[in-house]
Structures are given as structure tokens and as C-alpha cells.
Tab-separated table of C-alpha atoms and ligand atoms in Angstrom:
chain	number	residue	atom	x	y	z
A	27	MET	CA	-10.547	-19.547	23.336
A	28	ARG	CA	-9.066	-17.088	20.858
A	29	ALA	CA	-10.133	-17.687	17.285
A	30	THR	CA	-7.249	-18.832	15.085
A	31	TRP	CA	-6.571	-17.308	11.683
A	32	ASP	CA	-4.216	-18.492	8.918
A	33	ILE	CA	-3.211	-16.030	6.202
A	34	PHE	CA	-1.469	-17.393	3.109
A	35	CYS	CA	0.694	-15.146	0.954
A	36	ARG	CA	2.643	-15.838	-2.208
A	37	VAL	CA	5.119	-13.117	-3.065
A	38	VAL	CA	4.386	-12.645	-6.763
A	39	ASP	CA	6.775	-9.720	-7.076
A	40	ASN	CA	7.772	-6.536	-5.261
A	41	TYR	CA	6.347	-5.834	-1.789
A	42	GLY	CA	2.571	-5.443	-2.133
A	43	ASP	CA	1.493	-9.033	-1.457
A	44	ILE	CA	3.537	-9.347	1.692
A	45	GLY	CA	3.006	-5.659	2.580
A	46	VAL	CA	-0.776	-6.078	2.729
A	47	THR	CA	-0.837	-9.469	4.475
A	48	TRP	CA	1.786	-8.532	7.070
A	49	ARG	CA	-0.079	-5.343	7.922
A	50	LEU	CA	-3.390	-7.221	8.172
A	51	ALA	CA	-1.888	-9.993	10.329
A	52	ARG	CA	-0.432	-7.467	12.791
A	53	GLN	CA	-3.698	-5.614	13.063
A	54	LEU	CA	-5.761	-8.757	13.663
A	55	VAL	CA	-3.453	-9.603	16.570
A	56	ALA	CA	-3.063	-6.107	18.015
A	57	GLU	CA	-6.646	-4.874	17.716
A	58	HIS	CA	-8.751	-8.023	17.719
A	59	GLY	CA	-6.710	-10.299	19.981
A	60	LEU	CA	-6.654	-13.147	17.427
A	61	ALA	CA	-4.059	-15.898	17.076
A	62	VAL	CA	-2.635	-15.358	13.596
A	63	ARG	CA	-0.209	-17.388	11.496
A	64	LEU	CA	1.131	-15.764	8.339
A	65	TRP	CA	2.359	-18.295	5.756
A	66	VAL	CA	4.788	-16.737	3.280
A	67	ASP	CA	6.520	-18.540	0.428
A	68	ASP	CA	9.495	-16.148	0.321
A	69	LEU	CA	10.846	-14.403	3.383
A	70	THR	CA	13.269	-12.118	1.544
A	71	ALA	CA	10.669	-9.474	0.790
A	72	PHE	CA	9.257	-9.833	4.304
A	73	VAL	CA	12.631	-9.162	5.904
A	74	ARG	CA	12.904	-5.877	4.024
A	75	LEU	CA	9.622	-4.686	5.541
A	76	CYS	CA	10.487	-6.134	8.939
A	77	PRO	CA	14.314	-6.135	9.237
A	78	GLN	CA	14.324	-7.661	12.732
A	79	ALA	CA	12.991	-10.908	11.201
A	80	ASP	CA	15.291	-13.789	10.268
A	81	ALA	CA	14.992	-15.010	6.669
A	82	GLN	CA	16.379	-18.441	7.658
A	83	LEU	CA	13.767	-19.432	10.238
A	84	LEU	CA	10.940	-21.785	9.329
A	85	SER	CA	8.752	-20.203	11.974
A	86	GLN	CA	9.158	-17.096	14.113
A	87	MET	CA	7.059	-14.750	16.236
A	88	GLN	CA	7.096	-11.138	15.000
A	89	GLN	CA	4.927	-8.513	16.667
A	90	GLY	CA	2.554	-11.186	17.951
A	91	VAL	CA	2.204	-12.882	14.542
A	92	VAL	CA	3.594	-16.374	13.939
A	93	VAL	CA	5.344	-15.995	10.595
A	94	CYS	CA	5.864	-19.385	8.908
A	95	VAL	CA	7.587	-20.416	5.723
A	96	TRP	CA	5.132	-21.828	3.205
A	97	SER	CA	7.415	-24.383	1.633
A	98	ALA	CA	6.761	-26.372	-1.518
A	99	ASP	CA	6.973	-29.544	0.503
A	100	TRP	CA	3.989	-28.851	2.770
A	101	GLN	CA	3.949	-30.391	6.260
A	102	ALA	CA	0.482	-31.126	7.627
A	103	VAL	CA	-0.880	-28.661	10.186
A	104	GLU	CA	-4.270	-28.269	11.850
A	105	PRO	CA	-6.220	-25.628	9.850
A	106	ALA	CA	-7.339	-22.455	11.593
A	107	ASP	CA	-10.902	-21.251	12.239
A	108	VAL	CA	-10.530	-18.644	9.495
A	109	VAL	CA	-8.331	-19.102	6.452
A	110	ILE	CA	-7.394	-16.200	4.197
A	111	GLU	CA	-6.028	-16.988	0.787
A	112	ALA	CA	-4.527	-13.677	-0.246
A	113	PHE	CA	-4.873	-12.633	-3.870
A	114	ALA	CA	-6.002	-16.069	-5.104
A	115	CYS	CA	-2.701	-17.655	-4.080
A	116	GLU	CA	-4.072	-21.252	-4.046
A	117	LEU	CA	-3.710	-23.102	-0.782
A	118	PRO	CA	-1.761	-26.382	-0.477
A	119	ALA	CA	-4.037	-29.275	-1.515
A	120	ALA	CA	-3.306	-31.147	1.736
A	121	TYR	CA	-4.346	-28.097	3.754
A	122	ILE	CA	-7.635	-27.822	1.841
A	123	ALA	CA	-8.310	-31.504	2.461
A	124	ALA	CA	-7.673	-30.957	6.169
A	125	MET	CA	-10.090	-28.006	6.126
A	126	ALA	CA	-12.804	-30.241	4.685
A	127	ARG	CA	-12.135	-32.913	7.357
A	128	ARG	CA	-12.102	-30.498	10.273
A	129	GLU	CA	-14.879	-31.109	12.792
A	130	GLN	CA	-15.440	-27.434	13.482
A	131	LYS	CA	-16.201	-25.684	10.188
A	132	VAL	CA	-13.677	-23.306	8.670
A	133	LEU	CA	-14.367	-19.914	7.100
A	134	TRP	CA	-12.393	-19.744	3.853
A	135	LEU	CA	-11.875	-16.309	2.348
A	136	ASN	CA	-10.141	-15.163	-0.777
A	137	LEU	CA	-8.856	-11.648	-0.157
A	138	GLU	CA	-8.864	-9.888	-3.514
A	139	TYR	CA	-6.818	-7.028	-4.960
A	140	LEU	CA	-8.036	-3.489	-4.390
A	141	SER	CA	-10.160	-1.847	-7.041
A	142	ALA	CA	-12.467	1.186	-7.110
A	143	GLU	CA	-14.552	-0.312	-9.927
A	144	GLU	CA	-18.299	-0.391	-9.437
A	145	TRP	CA	-18.747	-4.174	-9.839
A	146	VAL	CA	-16.735	-4.731	-6.640
A	147	GLU	CA	-19.727	-4.108	-4.371
A	148	GLY	CA	-21.791	-6.704	-6.271
A	149	CYS	CA	-19.128	-9.406	-5.844
A	150	HIS	CA	-17.965	-8.640	-2.326
A	151	GLY	CA	-18.866	-11.405	0.128
A	152	LEU	CA	-20.168	-13.851	-2.495
A	153	PRO	CA	-19.583	-17.548	-1.850
A	154	SER	CA	-18.238	-19.970	-4.413
A	155	MET	CA	-18.962	-23.665	-3.846
A	156	GLN	CA	-15.863	-25.881	-4.149
A	157	SER	CA	-15.831	-29.503	-5.336
A	158	ASN	CA	-15.100	-30.795	-1.810
A	159	GLY	CA	-18.257	-29.184	-0.421
A	160	LEU	CA	-16.520	-26.193	1.175
A	161	SER	CA	-17.504	-22.645	0.283
A	162	LYS	CA	-14.939	-19.993	-0.478
A	163	PHE	CA	-16.007	-16.373	-0.013
A	164	PHE	CA	-14.674	-13.485	-2.070
A	165	PHE	CA	-13.652	-10.568	0.068
A	166	PHE	CA	-13.015	-7.323	-1.773
A	167	PRO	CA	-11.306	-4.344	-0.191
A	168	GLY	CA	-12.655	-1.078	-1.501
A	169	PHE	CA	-13.551	2.557	-1.134
A	170	THR	CA	-17.277	2.304	-0.464
A	171	ALA	CA	-19.479	1.065	2.365
A	172	GLY	CA	-20.598	-1.940	0.287
A	173	SER	CA	-17.033	-3.251	0.004
A	174	GLY	CA	-14.630	-4.735	2.557
A	175	GLY	CA	-12.993	-1.362	3.270
A	176	LEU	CA	-9.320	-0.415	3.463
A	177	LEU	CA	-6.569	-1.424	5.858
A	178	ARG	CA	-6.355	1.263	8.538
A	179	GLU	CA	-5.131	0.783	12.087
A	180	ARG	CA	-7.354	2.190	14.818
A	181	GLU	CA	-4.955	4.907	15.975
A	182	LEU	CA	-3.452	5.668	12.581
A	183	LEU	CA	-5.059	9.029	11.903
A	184	THR	CA	-4.578	10.258	15.471
A	185	GLN	CA	-0.889	9.381	15.229
A	186	ARG	CA	-0.602	10.964	11.818
A	187	ARG	CA	-2.220	14.224	12.941
A	188	ALA	CA	-0.026	14.472	16.030
A	189	PHE	CA	3.047	13.903	13.879
A	190	GLN	CA	2.049	16.487	11.293
A	191	ALA	CA	1.199	19.050	13.973
A	192	ASP	CA	4.686	18.870	15.428
A	193	GLY	CA	7.387	20.220	13.114
A	194	ARG	CA	10.161	19.163	15.489
A	195	THR	CA	9.112	15.490	15.422
A	196	ARG	CA	9.041	15.623	11.644
A	197	ASP	CA	12.485	17.210	11.435
A	198	ASP	CA	13.914	14.666	13.877
A	199	PHE	CA	12.440	11.856	11.824
A	200	LEU	CA	13.849	13.255	8.564
A	201	CYS	CA	17.177	13.783	10.274
A	202	SER	CA	17.200	10.081	11.249
A	203	LEU	CA	17.044	9.360	7.497
A	204	GLY	CA	19.891	11.779	6.822
A	205	VAL	CA	17.558	14.444	5.382
A	206	GLU	CA	17.853	18.092	6.326
A	207	PRO	CA	14.707	19.981	5.274
A	208	LEU	CA	15.678	22.995	3.152
A	209	ALA	CA	14.028	26.321	3.988
A	210	GLY	CA	10.986	27.012	1.790
A	211	ALA	CA	11.242	23.714	-0.080
A	212	LYS	CA	8.256	21.466	-0.728
A	213	LEU	CA	8.988	17.834	0.124
A	214	ILE	CA	8.084	15.077	-2.311
A	215	SER	CA	8.474	11.327	-1.777
A	216	LEU	CA	8.898	9.148	-4.846
A	217	PHE	CA	8.106	5.400	-4.876
A	218	ALA	CA	7.249	4.122	-8.345
A	219	TYR	CA	8.084	1.580	-11.029
A	220	GLU	CA	10.453	2.518	-13.860
A	221	ASN	CA	8.761	5.463	-15.601
A	222	ALA	CA	9.671	7.301	-18.798
A	223	ALA	CA	7.541	10.296	-17.733
A	224	LEU	CA	9.920	10.976	-14.843
A	225	SER	CA	12.463	12.998	-16.827
A	226	GLY	CA	9.826	15.487	-18.083
A	227	TRP	CA	8.608	16.022	-14.541
A	228	LEU	CA	12.097	16.449	-13.089
A	229	GLU	CA	12.890	19.067	-15.759
A	230	VAL	CA	9.939	21.155	-14.587
A	231	LEU	CA	10.824	20.684	-10.940
A	232	ALA	CA	14.402	21.739	-11.564
A	233	ALA	CA	13.302	24.850	-13.506
A	234	GLY	CA	11.680	26.359	-10.392
A	235	PRO	CA	10.912	28.967	-9.160
A	236	GLN	CA	9.552	26.807	-6.301
A	237	ARG	CA	12.225	24.818	-4.516
A	238	PHE	CA	11.612	21.062	-4.259
A	239	GLN	CA	13.242	18.359	-2.227
A	240	LEU	CA	12.727	14.902	-3.700
A	241	LEU	CA	13.163	11.914	-1.382
A	242	VAL	CA	13.526	8.587	-3.157
A	243	PRO	CA	13.612	5.297	-1.224
A	244	GLU	CA	15.702	2.649	-2.976
A	245	GLY	CA	13.659	0.765	-5.558
A	246	ARG	CA	12.786	0.341	-9.215
A	247	ILE	CA	12.398	4.054	-10.043
A	248	LEU	CA	16.110	4.597	-9.382
A	249	SER	CA	17.018	3.386	-12.873
A	250	SER	CA	14.839	6.136	-14.430
A	251	LEU	CA	16.286	8.689	-12.035
A	252	GLN	CA	19.790	7.545	-12.852
A	253	SER	CA	19.276	8.068	-16.589
A	254	TRP	CA	17.993	11.593	-16.045
A	255	LEU	CA	20.860	12.470	-13.743
A	256	GLY	CA	23.369	10.757	-16.018
A	257	SER	CA	24.855	9.327	-12.859
A	258	PRO	CA	26.473	6.014	-11.999
A	259	LEU	CA	24.553	3.456	-9.929
A	260	LEU	CA	22.546	5.314	-7.277
A	261	GLN	CA	22.504	4.231	-3.665
A	262	ALA	CA	21.085	5.362	-0.342
A	263	GLY	CA	22.701	8.568	0.871
A	264	ASP	CA	23.410	9.967	-2.605
A	265	THR	CA	22.461	13.625	-3.020
A	266	TYR	CA	22.116	15.705	-6.181
A	267	LEU	CA	21.220	19.292	-6.936
A	268	ARG	CA	19.739	20.285	-10.328
A	269	GLY	CA	18.455	23.865	-10.493
A	270	GLN	CA	15.794	24.232	-7.795
A	271	LEU	CA	15.551	20.488	-7.334
A	272	HIS	CA	17.340	18.757	-4.503
A	273	ILE	CA	17.365	14.964	-4.692
A	274	ARG	CA	18.204	12.479	-1.969
A	275	VAL	CA	18.202	8.695	-2.221
A	276	LEU	CA	16.957	7.041	0.971
A	277	PRO	CA	17.348	3.507	2.230
A	278	PHE	CA	14.328	1.224	1.945
A	279	MET	CA	12.749	1.509	5.401
A	280	ARG	CA	10.412	-0.364	7.758
A	281	GLN	CA	6.693	0.036	7.034
A	282	GLU	CA	6.213	2.241	10.116
A	283	GLN	CA	8.996	4.563	8.966
A	284	TYR	CA	7.629	4.719	5.459
A	285	ASP	CA	4.315	5.956	6.891
A	286	ARG	CA	6.209	8.746	8.606
A	287	LEU	CA	7.935	9.643	5.368
A	288	LEU	CA	4.512	9.994	3.692
A	289	TRP	CA	3.246	12.107	6.600
A	290	SER	CA	6.335	14.342	6.334
A	291	CYS	CA	5.979	15.150	2.640
A	292	ASN	CA	3.763	17.692	0.877
A	293	PHE	CA	3.251	15.374	-2.076
A	294	ASN	CA	3.648	11.611	-2.360
A	295	VAL	CA	4.194	9.487	-5.419
A	296	VAL	CA	3.173	5.918	-4.646
A	297	ARG	CA	2.475	2.670	-6.471
A	298	GLY	CA	0.815	-0.772	-6.331
A	299	GLU	CA	-1.704	-1.152	-3.549
A	300	ASP	CA	-0.417	-0.719	-0.025
A	301	SER	CA	1.675	2.451	-0.444
A	302	PHE	CA	-1.225	3.887	-2.462
A	303	ILE	CA	-3.557	3.449	0.522
A	304	ARG	CA	-0.997	4.688	3.014
A	305	ALA	CA	-0.579	7.899	1.009
A	306	GLN	CA	-4.341	8.460	1.235
A	307	TRP	CA	-4.164	8.139	5.022
A	308	ALA	CA	-1.360	10.720	4.998
A	309	GLY	CA	-3.972	13.301	3.933
A	310	ARG	CA	-1.661	14.894	1.367
A	311	PRO	CA	-1.980	15.192	-2.439
A	312	LEU	CA	-0.686	12.110	-4.203
A	313	LEU	CA	0.173	10.605	-7.549
A	314	TRP	CA	-0.398	6.888	-8.172
A	315	HIS	CA	1.740	4.699	-10.379
A	316	ILE	CA	-0.648	1.823	-10.919
A	317	TYR	CA	0.627	-1.747	-11.339
A	318	GLU	CA	0.573	-2.543	-15.049
A	319	GLN	CA	-1.650	-5.400	-16.223
A	320	VAL	CA	-2.106	-7.178	-19.523
A	321	ASP	CA	-4.425	-5.541	-22.063
A	322	ASP	CA	-4.217	-2.276	-20.124
A	323	ALA	CA	-6.767	-3.573	-17.600
A	324	HIS	CA	-5.056	-1.329	-15.065
A	325	LEU	CA	-6.142	1.807	-16.928
A	326	GLU	CA	-9.789	1.023	-16.189
A	327	LYS	CA	-8.916	0.716	-12.526
A	328	LEU	CA	-7.125	4.032	-12.695
A	329	GLU	CA	-10.200	5.702	-14.220
A	330	ALA	CA	-12.481	4.117	-11.640
A	331	PHE	CA	-10.404	5.521	-8.816
A	332	LEU	CA	-10.082	8.953	-10.409
A	333	ALA	CA	-13.839	9.126	-10.954
A	334	ARG	CA	-14.360	8.712	-7.228
A	335	TYR	CA	-11.412	10.762	-6.043
A	336	LYS	CA	-11.945	13.850	-8.201
A	337	GLU	CA	-15.514	14.325	-6.974
A	338	GLY	CA	-15.773	17.607	-5.075
A	339	LEU	CA	-12.780	19.275	-6.782
A	340	SER	CA	-13.361	22.334	-8.983
A	341	ALA	CA	-13.261	21.785	-12.746
A	342	ASP	CA	-9.715	23.228	-13.071
A	343	ALA	CA	-8.387	21.159	-10.208
A	344	GLN	CA	-9.923	18.025	-11.731
A	345	VAL	CA	-8.259	18.727	-15.074
A	346	ALA	CA	-4.891	19.127	-13.362
A	347	LEU	CA	-5.255	15.952	-11.326
A	348	VAL	CA	-6.530	13.738	-14.124
A	349	GLY	CA	-3.981	15.126	-16.614
A	350	LEU	CA	-1.107	14.461	-14.247
A	351	TRP	CA	-2.185	10.920	-13.355
A	352	HIS	CA	-2.753	10.041	-17.009
A	353	ALA	CA	0.607	11.419	-18.101
A	354	TRP	CA	2.407	9.550	-15.321
A	355	ASN	CA	0.740	6.249	-16.178
A	356	THR	CA	0.965	6.468	-19.964
A	357	ASN	CA	4.345	8.168	-20.406
A	358	GLY	CA	2.687	11.371	-21.565
A	359	PRO	CA	3.959	14.963	-21.264
A	360	ILE	CA	3.544	15.933	-17.661
A	361	GLY	CA	4.766	19.543	-17.327
A	362	GLU	CA	1.539	21.414	-18.003
A	363	SER	CA	-0.574	19.307	-15.653
A	364	TRP	CA	2.024	19.692	-12.933
A	365	GLN	CA	1.919	23.480	-13.286
A	366	GLN	CA	-1.875	23.366	-13.123
A	367	LEU	CA	-1.684	21.207	-10.053
A	368	LEU	CA	0.599	23.743	-8.375
A	369	GLU	CA	-1.895	26.496	-9.205
A	370	SER	CA	-4.676	24.544	-7.482
A	371	TRP	CA	-2.431	23.414	-4.613
A	372	PRO	CA	-4.460	24.675	-1.601
A	373	GLU	CA	-7.568	23.048	-3.008
A	374	GLN	CA	-5.740	19.789	-3.749
A	375	ALA	CA	-4.332	19.749	-0.216
A	376	GLU	CA	-7.699	20.348	1.411
A	377	HIS	CA	-9.297	17.738	-0.810
A	378	ALA	CA	-6.730	15.085	0.146
A	379	GLU	CA	-7.578	15.557	3.820
A	380	ASP	CA	-11.344	15.491	3.131
A	381	TRP	CA	-10.980	12.318	1.093
A	382	CYS	CA	-9.023	10.700	3.916
A	383	LEU	CA	-11.673	11.591	6.485
A	384	GLN	CA	-14.501	10.310	4.317
A	385	ARG	CA	-12.754	6.972	3.762
A	386	ALA	CA	-11.977	6.732	7.466
A	387	SER	CA	-15.680	6.929	8.324
A	388	GLN	CA	-16.018	3.424	6.811
A	389	ALA	CA	-15.162	0.221	8.713
A	390	ASP	CA	-11.546	-0.782	8.078
A	391	LEU	CA	-10.648	-4.041	6.351
A	392	ALA	CA	-9.561	-5.943	9.494
A	393	GLU	CA	-12.700	-4.912	11.326
A	394	ALA	CA	-14.842	-5.886	8.308
A	395	LEU	CA	-13.182	-9.319	8.140
A	396	VAL	CA	-13.794	-9.970	11.825
A	397	GLN	CA	-17.414	-8.851	11.476
A	398	PHE	CA	-17.873	-11.100	8.434
A	399	TYR	CA	-16.625	-14.051	10.491
A	400	LEU	CA	-18.951	-13.238	13.407
A	401	ASN	CA	-21.938	-12.989	11.056
A	402	TRP	CA	-20.986	-16.265	9.403
A	403	LEU	CA	-20.706	-18.209	12.701
B	518	TRH	O1	5.722	-3.117	-4.154
B	518	TRH	P1	4.454	-2.891	-4.889
B	518	TRH	O2	4.587	-2.530	-6.278
B	518	TRH	O3	3.627	-4.193	-4.753
B	518	TRH	C1	2.601	-4.787	-5.461
B	518	TRH	C2	3.068	-6.068	-6.065
B	518	TRH	O4	3.784	-5.793	-7.248
B	518	TRH	C3	1.906	-6.933	-6.331
B	518	TRH	O5	2.254	-8.102	-7.049
B	518	TRH	C4	0.855	-6.156	-7.047
B	518	TRH	O6	-0.210	-6.963	-7.206
B	518	TRH	C5	0.479	-4.967	-6.210
B	518	TRH	O7	1.606	-4.134	-6.018
B	518	TRH	C6	-0.639	-4.159	-6.807
B	518	TRH	O8	3.598	-1.729	-4.166
B	518	TRH	P2	2.828	-1.628	-2.785
B	518	TRH	O9	1.561	-2.405	-2.832
B	518	TRH	O10	2.710	-0.225	-2.502
B	518	TRH	O11	3.765	-2.301	-1.699
B	518	TRH	C7	4.919	-1.700	-1.225
B	518	TRH	C8	5.115	-1.997	0.241
B	518	TRH	O12	6.409	-1.597	0.656
B	518	TRH	C9	4.135	-1.247	1.132
B	518	TRH	O13	3.717	-2.073	2.192
B	518	TRH	C10	4.975	-0.099	1.691
B	518	TRH	C11	6.310	-0.759	1.791
B	518	TRH	N1	7.491	0.111	1.837
B	518	TRH	C12	8.272	0.069	2.983
B	518	TRH	O14	7.933	-0.649	3.952
B	518	TRH	N2	9.420	0.804	3.008
B	518	TRH	C13	9.802	1.612	1.987
B	518	TRH	O15	10.857	2.266	2.077
B	518	TRH	C14	8.958	1.682	0.842
B	518	TRH	C15	9.333	2.585	-0.281
B	518	TRH	C16	7.821	0.903	0.795
């Protein structure tokens, strides 16, 4: 009998919560042959990542995953063998009670947010005893062997390399998005929250002499872009030229297409959690807009990641990288760091690929979850 898994997701905001859980659910089905239900409290965000889904259905099969609406008025169901509470989303009380009653014991996991901080290894896999006698285990994704690893599909890097080795495939893909690569231009993708540092960066990009082509999927950064352009409401298909900078607004695309966009670009600006990881698997230099938290807790996470990522870069390349990431995340002046980054470009590019390969030598998150379950049995 196939083991059954239930994943619960509350869409707090944006696309990260559903982006991570949907990707994990698909991988558990496709690579581990598990029976997975994904419970989501709001299908609107899900439908943007998976447009073939129907936002009106209470339950539907998508890519082998049973996607169910997690409604406020919870209807009793038989709990699964493994239950993942994503990002401390708090399961329905009736479901927890059913878990406690279940004859065959249930593995209950809280999948945490990603962090490169050192304490993660110490907390990963720890149990926490609940009042009803059940244990809940904390499962931390992460960048080191002592953590739960990162989401990465088995064939991802092979597919990515084949795509990047074939210029025609890339051009066809870009063409399907309405993008015609300009001769000699470096391609940049931009997915970020509203950011006051954007205008300073765009000024430098426009000044040249290097030609840049900026591809911007629809999202929150458009309001910052709009102010810099002094344009009316931007929408997919809009194109602008400012000096050496060519800008194109793209539609929000399926997750699989977004991967290909990252693989196509020379430099990727990403945010949150899932796009941040996907850009690392693209093996290209990146810039992270971290999700802001109260009391600037996010800045510690930023430092923790930078401390790991910059290792192995020369001193100058480190200064460029750290300067750029700080400026982008604290609205600082960005121009000088960007120039420095361009000067160290070959090194930054090689480093991005090395970093990707090192991370890929670790077990991926889905594999680590399955192994955790097998050890627990
Ligand atoms: O959207 P995000 O900012 O999401 C989150 C949430 O805000 C969450 O509450 C917070 O805790 C977390 O960040 C840190 O960023 P993220 O994680 O990168 O998720 C975006 C998803 O959208 C990711 O799966 C990639 C996908 N995507 C597409 O599928 N198509 C697109 O065109 C784009 C731009 C993104």
C-alpha cells in the first residue's frame, strides 16, 4: 500500500507558501510514488501557479496530487500516514483529534521557513510533545547536510544544463513569451517586492555601455518600475527603451516556465523563498530581495546566507556581492556595487555554478522527508 501524505498550506500572502507546498507535493508523487493530498485555504494563488486548475472545485487532481480546499468549516477526513503542517499553519482541531485517535500512528511534521542561520541544524528534526500525546517534529530546510535540504527535482539540473547548452531552445522559449533577445544584450529577470533602490539601479543600467534587457513578470515590483518610467499602469507585453536598457513586462507564468526564464537569463533578481532557491539551481548570479520581517529579523537571515554564499569568492568579488545585496535590501545606493559586480562578472558566474553543484550534492528536501519517515517507522 502506498503511504498517504497530507500537506496543509495557508496562503499568508503572495506565492511562496503555495509555491513551496505545491512543488513538494508534486515531487512526492512523481519521484516517491506517494498518495498526496494538498489542503489549501485559498485557491486563487494556486491557480496562478497552475492555470489549468479550477479555483471553484473543492477537490481536484492536478499532476497526480489531490488538491483540496481547506475550508473554515472543516469536514472530517481520515488522517494520512504523514501530515505536513507547512510554515506553522495550525491544523484543524478536528483533524488533530482524528490523528490522535488513529490506530496506525501518524508522523506529524512542521515544515519551517528556509534560513541559512547556524541554529537551524540544532533544531532540525527535534520533536515537540503536544498535550494530546502526539509528537510534532520540526523539519527545517537548509543549505547544509545537517538540515532538511532544499527542494530540487531529480532531473532538474540535467534539464537545466540541456536547456542552457542549446541557444535555439532558449530563443524559442523567450519567443513564446514575446521576447526577442537583442544582440549583445545581457538578460536580467526581475521578481521583487516594491523597492526604492530600483530607480538607482535602472539609471546605471540605462547609462550603458553594456546593453541590458530586463524581463519583468507581472507583480509587486511593477509599481516601482512604473514610477521610474513615469508611465501609466504597466501590463504584460509593455516594452520600454531607456538608453541602453530595454524593458519588457511579462505575464505571470507557470512555475515550469518561470524556471526556464531563470535559466535563460544572465542575472536573476528573486525574492521570498521558492524563487530564491530556483535561481540558485539556475547556476547564474543572483540578487535576493528577502521577505521583510518585524524588527529587521530578515537582515540576520540575509547575513547568514551571504556568509555562506560568498565563501570562495575573491575579496573584491565579495565586496561587490555583499554591497549590492545590502543596497537592494536596505534602499541604499546601488550603482557602485553594480559596477564592481560587472567587473567581477566571470568570477561571479563561475561561483554561481559551483554553489549550485555543491548544494546539489546534498539530499533534496523531498528525499530527506521520505527518509525521515522511513527512519521514524
Ligand atoms: O511570492 P513570494 O514573495 O512568497 C513568499 C510569501 O510572501 C510568504 O508568505 C513568505 O513567507 C515567503 O515568500 C518567504 O516569493 P517566493 O517564495 O519566491 O514565491 C514565488 C512563487 O511564484 C515561486 O514558486 C515561483 C513562482 N512564480 C511563478 O510560478 N511564475 C512567475 O511568473 C513568477 C514571477 C513566480
